[in-house]
mmCIF file of C-alpha atoms and ligand atoms in Angstrom:
data_model
loop_
_atom_site.group_PDB
_atom_site.id
_atom_site.type_symbol
_atom_site.label_atom_id
_atom_site.label_comp_id
_atom_site.label_asym_id
_atom_site.label_seq_id
_atom_site.Cartn_x
_atom_site.Cartn_y
_atom_site.Cartn_z
ATOM 1 C CA GLN J 1 0.941 8.965 18.439
ATOM 2 C CA SER J 2 1.077 11.830 21.157
ATOM 3 C CA GLU J 3 1.004 10.928 24.814
ATOM 4 C CA SER J 4 1.012 13.483 27.747
ATOM 5 C CA PRO J 5 4.345 13.960 29.275
ATOM 6 C CA THR J 6 4.953 13.098 32.906
ATOM 7 C CA ASN J 7 5.792 15.343 35.956
ATOM 8 C CA HIS J 8 8.339 13.612 37.783
ATOM 9 C CA PHE J 9 8.085 16.108 40.865
ATOM 10 C CA PRO J 10 5.174 16.050 43.516
ATOM 11 C CA ASN J 11 2.600 18.544 42.721
ATOM 12 C CA ASN J 12 2.470 20.155 46.108
ATOM 13 C CA THR J 13 6.109 21.439 45.831
ATOM 14 C CA LEU J 14 7.370 24.419 44.098
ATOM 15 C CA ILE J 15 9.413 22.459 41.758
ATOM 16 C CA GLY J 16 6.410 20.285 40.912
ATOM 17 C CA LYS J 17 4.206 23.113 40.358
ATOM 18 C CA LEU J 18 6.767 24.627 37.886
ATOM 19 C CA ALA J 19 7.203 21.497 36.148
ATOM 20 C CA SER J 20 3.342 20.863 35.856
ATOM 21 C CA ALA J 21 2.796 24.491 34.498
ATOM 22 C CA GLU J 22 5.648 23.937 31.974
ATOM 23 C CA ILE J 23 4.358 20.643 30.876
ATOM 24 C CA ALA J 24 0.728 22.170 30.501
ATOM 25 C CA THR J 25 2.322 25.011 28.244
ATOM 26 C CA ALA J 26 4.302 22.560 26.313
ATOM 27 C CA SER J 27 1.274 20.215 25.711
ATOM 28 C CA VAL J 28 -0.898 22.991 24.606
ATOM 29 C CA GLY J 29 1.465 25.036 22.768
ATOM 30 C CA ASN J 30 3.203 22.151 20.803
ATOM 31 C CA ALA J 31 0.526 19.512 20.279
ATOM 32 C CA GLY J 32 1.741 16.803 18.271
ATOM 33 C CA ILE J 33 5.206 17.212 18.948
ATOM 34 C CA ILE J 34 5.440 15.274 22.119
ATOM 35 C CA ASN J 35 5.499 11.423 21.359
ATOM 36 C CA ASN J 36 7.452 10.325 24.292
ATOM 37 C CA PRO J 37 5.849 10.410 27.770
ATOM 38 C CA ASP J 38 9.097 10.983 29.328
ATOM 39 C CA ARG J 39 10.054 14.168 27.266
ATOM 40 C CA TYR J 40 8.297 17.511 26.987
ATOM 41 C CA ILE J 41 8.891 20.736 25.115
ATOM 42 C CA HIS J 42 10.469 23.749 26.853
ATOM 43 C CA GLY J 43 11.063 26.816 24.607
ATOM 44 C CA CYS J 44 13.512 25.581 21.993
ATOM 45 C CA TYR J 45 14.444 22.418 23.708
ATOM 46 C CA SER J 46 13.104 18.958 24.432
ATOM 47 C CA LYS J 47 13.776 18.156 28.041
ATOM 48 C CA GLY J 48 13.701 14.714 29.551
ATOM 49 C CA PRO J 49 15.330 13.098 32.719
ATOM 50 C CA ILE J 50 18.274 14.942 34.056
ATOM 51 C CA GLY J 51 21.166 15.441 31.329
ATOM 52 C CA THR J 52 18.928 14.560 28.345
ATOM 53 C CA VAL J 53 18.101 18.300 27.106
ATOM 54 C CA GLN J 54 18.188 18.412 23.397
ATOM 55 C CA LEU J 55 17.591 21.320 21.126
ATOM 56 C CA LEU J 56 14.594 20.785 18.901
ATOM 57 C CA LEU J 57 15.703 19.107 15.816
ATOM 58 C CA ASP J 58 13.022 20.458 13.335
ATOM 59 C CA GLN J 59 14.563 23.692 11.803
ATOM 60 C CA ASN J 60 11.265 24.887 10.735
ATOM 61 C CA LYS J 61 9.746 24.462 14.252
ATOM 62 C CA LEU J 62 12.952 26.473 15.580
ATOM 63 C CA LYS J 63 12.324 29.154 13.067
ATOM 64 C CA THR J 64 8.535 29.362 13.939
ATOM 65 C CA LEU J 65 9.255 29.665 17.461
ATOM 66 C CA GLY J 66 11.887 32.453 16.817
ATOM 67 C CA CYS J 67 14.709 30.528 18.510
ATOM 68 C CA THR J 68 18.072 32.128 18.585
ATOM 69 C CA ARG J 69 20.804 32.807 21.222
ATOM 70 C CA ARG J 70 20.135 36.044 22.914
ATOM 71 C CA SER J 71 22.198 37.811 25.757
ATOM 72 C CA PRO J 72 20.948 37.465 29.270
ATOM 73 C CA GLN J 73 18.305 39.740 30.735
ATOM 74 C CA VAL J 74 18.677 38.289 34.152
ATOM 75 C CA VAL J 75 22.030 37.364 35.749
ATOM 76 C CA ILE J 76 22.281 35.247 39.003
ATOM 77 C CA PHE J 77 25.439 36.261 40.843
ATOM 78 C CA GLY J 78 26.985 35.309 44.216
ATOM 79 C CA VAL J 79 27.769 34.199 46.677
ATOM 80 C CA ARG J 80 29.679 31.054 46.144
ATOM 81 C CA LYS J 81 28.165 28.343 48.065
ATOM 82 C CA GLY J 82 25.128 30.302 48.455
ATOM 83 C CA GLY J 83 22.486 27.921 46.851
ATOM 84 C CA THR J 84 22.717 29.507 43.458
ATOM 85 C CA THR J 85 22.621 26.049 41.631
ATOM 86 C CA THR J 86 19.250 25.151 43.362
ATOM 87 C CA LEU J 87 17.842 28.529 42.365
ATOM 88 C CA ARG J 88 19.052 28.251 38.860
ATOM 89 C CA ASP J 89 17.744 24.604 38.521
ATOM 90 C CA PHE J 90 14.311 25.701 40.017
ATOM 91 C CA LEU J 91 13.970 28.475 37.661
ATOM 92 C CA SER J 92 15.048 26.304 34.645
ATOM 93 C CA PHE J 93 11.554 24.729 35.022
ATOM 94 C CA HIS J 94 9.605 27.970 34.319
ATOM 95 C CA PRO J 95 8.342 27.865 30.765
ATOM 96 C CA GLN J 96 9.056 31.737 30.108
ATOM 97 C CA LEU J 97 12.822 31.247 31.235
ATOM 98 C CA SER J 98 15.701 29.851 29.311
ATOM 99 C CA VAL J 99 18.485 29.101 31.853
ATOM 100 C CA THR J 100 22.093 28.236 31.158
ATOM 101 C CA ASP J 101 23.135 24.756 32.632
ATOM 102 C CA THR J 102 26.706 25.750 33.232
ATOM 103 C CA GLU J 103 28.509 28.700 34.552
ATOM 104 C CA ILE J 104 29.606 31.147 31.879
ATOM 105 C CA HIS J 105 32.246 33.372 33.584
ATOM 106 C CA TYR J 106 32.012 35.600 30.496
ATOM 107 C CA LEU J 107 32.181 38.895 32.470
ATOM 108 C CA GLU J 108 35.029 37.565 34.480
ATOM 109 C CA PHE J 109 36.736 36.602 31.211
ATOM 110 C CA LEU J 110 36.335 40.105 30.014
ATOM 111 C CA SER J 111 37.535 41.710 33.196
ATOM 112 C CA ARG J 112 40.772 39.693 32.923
ATOM 113 C CA LYS J 113 41.118 40.870 29.344
ATOM 114 C CA SER J 114 44.490 42.280 29.993
ATOM 115 C CA ASP J 115 45.591 38.730 31.110
ATOM 116 C CA ALA J 116 43.671 37.261 28.211
ATOM 117 C CA ARG J 117 46.386 35.033 26.996
ATOM 118 C CA HIS J 118 46.534 33.307 30.383
ATOM 119 C CA PRO J 119 45.305 29.628 30.172
ATOM 120 C CA TYR J 120 42.565 30.298 32.762
ATOM 121 C CA ALA J 121 40.929 32.798 30.401
ATOM 122 C CA THR J 122 39.850 30.186 27.842
ATOM 123 C CA LYS J 123 39.162 27.553 30.524
ATOM 124 C CA PHE J 124 36.052 29.584 31.500
ATOM 125 C CA LEU J 125 34.432 28.932 28.107
ATOM 126 C CA TYR J 126 33.244 25.362 27.784
ATOM 127 C CA GLY J 127 30.135 23.342 27.675
ATOM 128 C CA GLU J 128 27.067 22.287 25.817
ATOM 129 C CA ARG J 129 27.430 25.612 23.809
ATOM 130 C CA GLY J 130 30.280 23.855 22.412
ATOM 131 C CA ASN J 131 31.712 26.193 19.969
ATOM 132 C CA SER J 132 32.272 29.009 22.598
ATOM 133 C CA VAL J 133 35.951 28.074 22.913
ATOM 134 C CA ARG J 134 36.418 28.439 19.340
ATOM 135 C CA VAL J 135 34.614 31.876 19.329
ATOM 136 C CA ILE J 136 36.816 33.259 22.005
ATOM 137 C CA GLY J 137 40.010 31.512 21.162
ATOM 138 C CA GLY J 138 39.942 31.582 17.368
ATOM 139 C CA GLU J 139 40.196 34.490 15.136
ATOM 140 C CA ALA J 140 37.209 36.368 16.495
ATOM 141 C CA TYR J 141 39.464 36.785 19.677
ATOM 142 C CA SER J 142 40.817 40.274 18.979
ATOM 143 C CA ASN J 143 37.268 41.466 18.318
ATOM 144 C CA ILE J 144 36.080 40.924 22.016
ATOM 145 C CA PHE J 145 37.135 44.473 22.920
ATOM 146 C CA GLN J 146 34.645 45.917 20.502
ATOM 147 C CA PRO J 147 31.362 46.400 22.396
ATOM 148 C CA MET J 148 29.162 44.866 19.736
ATOM 149 C CA GLU J 149 31.328 41.886 19.339
ATOM 150 C CA ARG J 150 31.245 41.453 23.268
ATOM 151 C CA LEU J 151 27.625 41.396 23.299
ATOM 152 C CA LYS J 152 27.277 38.894 20.299
ATOM 153 C CA THR J 153 29.820 36.660 22.020
ATOM 154 C CA TYR J 154 27.981 36.824 25.440
ATOM 155 C CA ALA J 155 24.834 36.029 23.530
ATOM 156 C CA SER J 156 26.601 33.078 21.664
ATOM 157 C CA LEU J 157 27.186 31.516 25.107
ATOM 158 C CA MET J 158 23.601 31.390 26.283
ATOM 159 C CA PRO J 159 21.004 28.619 25.346
ATOM 160 C CA TYR J 160 18.463 29.124 22.596
ATOM 161 C CA SER J 161 15.484 31.175 23.650
ATOM 162 C CA THR J 162 12.105 32.222 22.135
ATOM 163 C CA PRO J 163 11.226 35.850 22.133
ATOM 164 C CA ARG J 164 8.715 35.228 25.040
ATOM 165 C CA GLN J 165 11.413 33.747 27.248
ATOM 166 C CA LEU J 166 13.795 35.725 29.485
ATOM 167 C CA VAL J 167 17.415 34.352 29.289
ATOM 168 C CA VAL J 168 19.035 33.733 32.708
ATOM 169 C CA GLU J 169 22.719 32.937 33.450
ATOM 170 C CA LYS J 170 24.305 32.328 36.800
ATOM 171 C CA THR J 171 27.909 32.799 37.663
ATOM 172 C CA PRO J 172 28.496 33.064 41.473
ATOM 173 C CA LYS J 173 32.017 34.423 40.866
ATOM 174 C CA TYR J 174 30.776 37.738 39.332
ATOM 175 C CA PHE J 175 30.200 38.580 43.035
ATOM 176 C CA VAL J 176 34.089 38.821 43.700
ATOM 177 C CA CYS J 177 34.919 40.409 40.301
ATOM 178 C CA LYS J 178 35.542 44.171 40.576
ATOM 179 C CA ASN J 179 34.890 45.191 36.970
ATOM 180 C CA CYS J 180 31.972 42.753 36.312
ATOM 181 C CA PRO J 181 29.179 45.011 37.231
ATOM 182 C CA ILE J 182 30.341 47.885 35.077
ATOM 183 C CA LEU J 183 31.191 45.483 32.150
ATOM 184 C CA LEU J 184 27.540 44.089 32.450
ATOM 185 C CA HIS J 185 25.877 47.512 32.777
ATOM 186 C CA ARG J 186 27.819 48.795 29.696
ATOM 187 C CA MET J 187 26.577 45.863 27.610
ATOM 188 C CA ILE J 188 23.104 45.491 28.925
ATOM 189 C CA PRO J 189 22.047 48.362 30.947
ATOM 190 C CA ASP J 190 18.529 46.984 32.042
ATOM 191 C CA CYS J 191 19.850 43.437 33.056
ATOM 192 C CA LYS J 192 18.173 42.223 36.171
ATOM 193 C CA LEU J 193 20.494 41.120 39.021
ATOM 194 C CA ILE J 194 19.689 38.314 41.479
ATOM 195 C CA ALA J 195 22.036 37.933 44.404
ATOM 196 C CA ILE J 196 21.971 35.311 47.239
ATOM 197 C CA LEU J 197 23.632 36.276 50.449
ATOM 198 C CA VAL J 198 24.540 33.750 53.142
ATOM 199 C CA ASP J 199 25.733 34.009 56.761
ATOM 200 C CA PRO J 200 29.410 34.322 55.932
ATOM 201 C CA VAL J 201 30.510 31.675 58.511
ATOM 202 C CA LYS J 202 28.174 29.124 57.131
ATOM 203 C CA ARG J 203 29.290 30.045 53.565
ATOM 204 C CA ALA J 204 32.850 29.816 54.577
ATOM 205 C CA ILE J 205 32.440 26.262 56.249
ATOM 206 C CA SER J 206 30.415 24.998 53.189
ATOM 207 C CA ASP J 207 33.239 26.339 50.776
ATOM 208 C CA TYR J 208 35.989 24.890 52.800
ATOM 209 C CA LEU J 209 34.334 21.343 52.782
ATOM 210 C CA ASP J 210 33.714 21.671 49.226
ATOM 211 C CA ILE J 211 37.336 22.374 48.491
ATOM 212 C CA LEU J 212 38.408 19.456 50.637
ATOM 213 C CA ARG J 213 36.059 17.150 48.681
ATOM 214 C CA GLY J 214 38.640 17.530 46.015
ATOM 215 C CA TYR J 215 41.064 15.787 48.130
ATOM 216 C CA ASP J 216 39.817 12.358 49.113
ATOM 217 C CA HIS J 217 42.195 11.537 51.754
ATOM 218 C CA ILE J 218 41.915 14.811 53.420
ATOM 219 C CA GLU J 219 38.160 14.559 53.362
ATOM 220 C CA LYS J 220 38.202 11.366 55.184
ATOM 221 C CA ILE J 221 40.472 12.783 57.838
ATOM 222 C CA ILE J 222 38.353 16.103 58.396
ATOM 223 C CA PHE J 223 35.179 14.290 58.548
ATOM 224 C CA VAL J 224 36.802 11.803 61.240
ATOM 225 C CA VAL J 225 37.860 15.131 63.199
ATOM 226 C CA LEU J 226 34.409 16.750 62.718
ATOM 227 C CA GLY J 227 32.731 13.726 64.166
HETATM 228 N N1 PPS E 301 17.158 25.527 49.334
HETATM 229 C C1 PPS E 301 18.407 25.805 49.860
HETATM 230 N N2 PPS E 301 18.589 26.369 51.179
HETATM 231 C C2 PPS E 301 19.725 26.458 51.701
HETATM 232 N N3 PPS E 301 20.829 25.811 51.175
HETATM 233 C C3 PPS E 301 20.848 25.324 49.957
HETATM 234 C C4 PPS E 301 19.583 25.146 49.331
HETATM 235 N N4 PPS E 301 19.852 24.580 48.042
HETATM 236 C C5 PPS E 301 21.174 24.209 48.254
HETATM 237 N N5 PPS E 301 21.609 24.802 49.370
HETATM 238 C C6 PPS E 301 23.053 24.627 49.654
HETATM 239 O O1 PPS E 301 23.895 25.543 48.829
HETATM 240 C C7 PPS E 301 25.326 24.901 48.717
HETATM 241 C C8 PPS E 301 25.737 25.053 47.378
HETATM 242 O O2 PPS E 301 25.667 26.339 46.908
HETATM 243 P P1 PPS E 301 26.017 26.833 45.315
HETATM 244 O O3 PPS E 301 25.120 25.895 44.419
HETATM 245 O O4 PPS E 301 25.825 28.288 45.229
HETATM 246 O O5 PPS E 301 27.398 26.416 45.145
HETATM 247 S S1 PPS E 301 28.360 26.910 44.010
HETATM 248 O O6 PPS E 301 28.961 28.162 44.419
HETATM 249 O O7 PPS E 301 27.684 27.058 42.696
HETATM 250 O O8 PPS E 301 29.498 25.783 43.822
HETATM 251 C C9 PPS E 301 25.228 23.657 49.331
HETATM 252 O O9 PPS E 301 25.741 23.650 50.685
HETATM 253 P P2 PPS E 301 26.687 22.653 51.392
HETATM 254 O O10 PPS E 301 25.579 21.634 51.646
HETATM 255 O O11 PPS E 301 27.255 23.241 52.584
HETATM 256 O O12 PPS E 301 27.643 22.027 50.389
HETATM 257 C C10 PPS E 301 23.608 23.253 49.317
HETATM 258 O O13 PPS E 301 23.421 22.334 50.427
#
């Protein structure tokens, strides 16, 4: 029995409006699929409370929707501590966007290709897209220098999307990666870029505190000092 999904966000906020629009689309476009009031369909996924995103299990439905992994058409880059996570999270509610839920770092990985055997290179590739480590670290590894292979690998790190959705990834570190712009331009010439810039002093303080948060004992001292 179908029930309407619930919008957990106030309707007078941006996030609430996006969530309502998405739910409306999901309810109309996928009537009969939603049978849990706490879940709704977003492109190729079923979404619920935070951390409960699932790929649609029905293979026929995925096929009908044209779900596959596509390379990004939009890349959010920099700056670190600029609010890029909030922007990504807001955008992820839009029904016509399929947005990564982790930072991908793939362009940075490519730009370090001369240093690719360094453990840091494989550390970048992780997450819900699971097999990404194997794609890069396994036999396909030597192929990453071929342009088509690069594009295929980049696509393999993206979430599933329908042909009607734009694929969005965000990795703030591309902002300080010298070769990333040219690598991206060669692979996806018409890719749109979104940058957030913040007063460098505010950003530096935010970054500094974020680093310190990794060290419990220092954090306490700093916050006492800062009052
Ligand atoms: N809407 C809005 N307006 C202004 N500032 C905002 C907004 N959303 C998030 N933030 C602040 O952005 C900081 C986190 O930035 P990022 O998500 O880019 O961090 S990261 O680089 O991905 O780690 C983090 O800063 P700090 O509070 O100094 O840690 C957030 O508070």
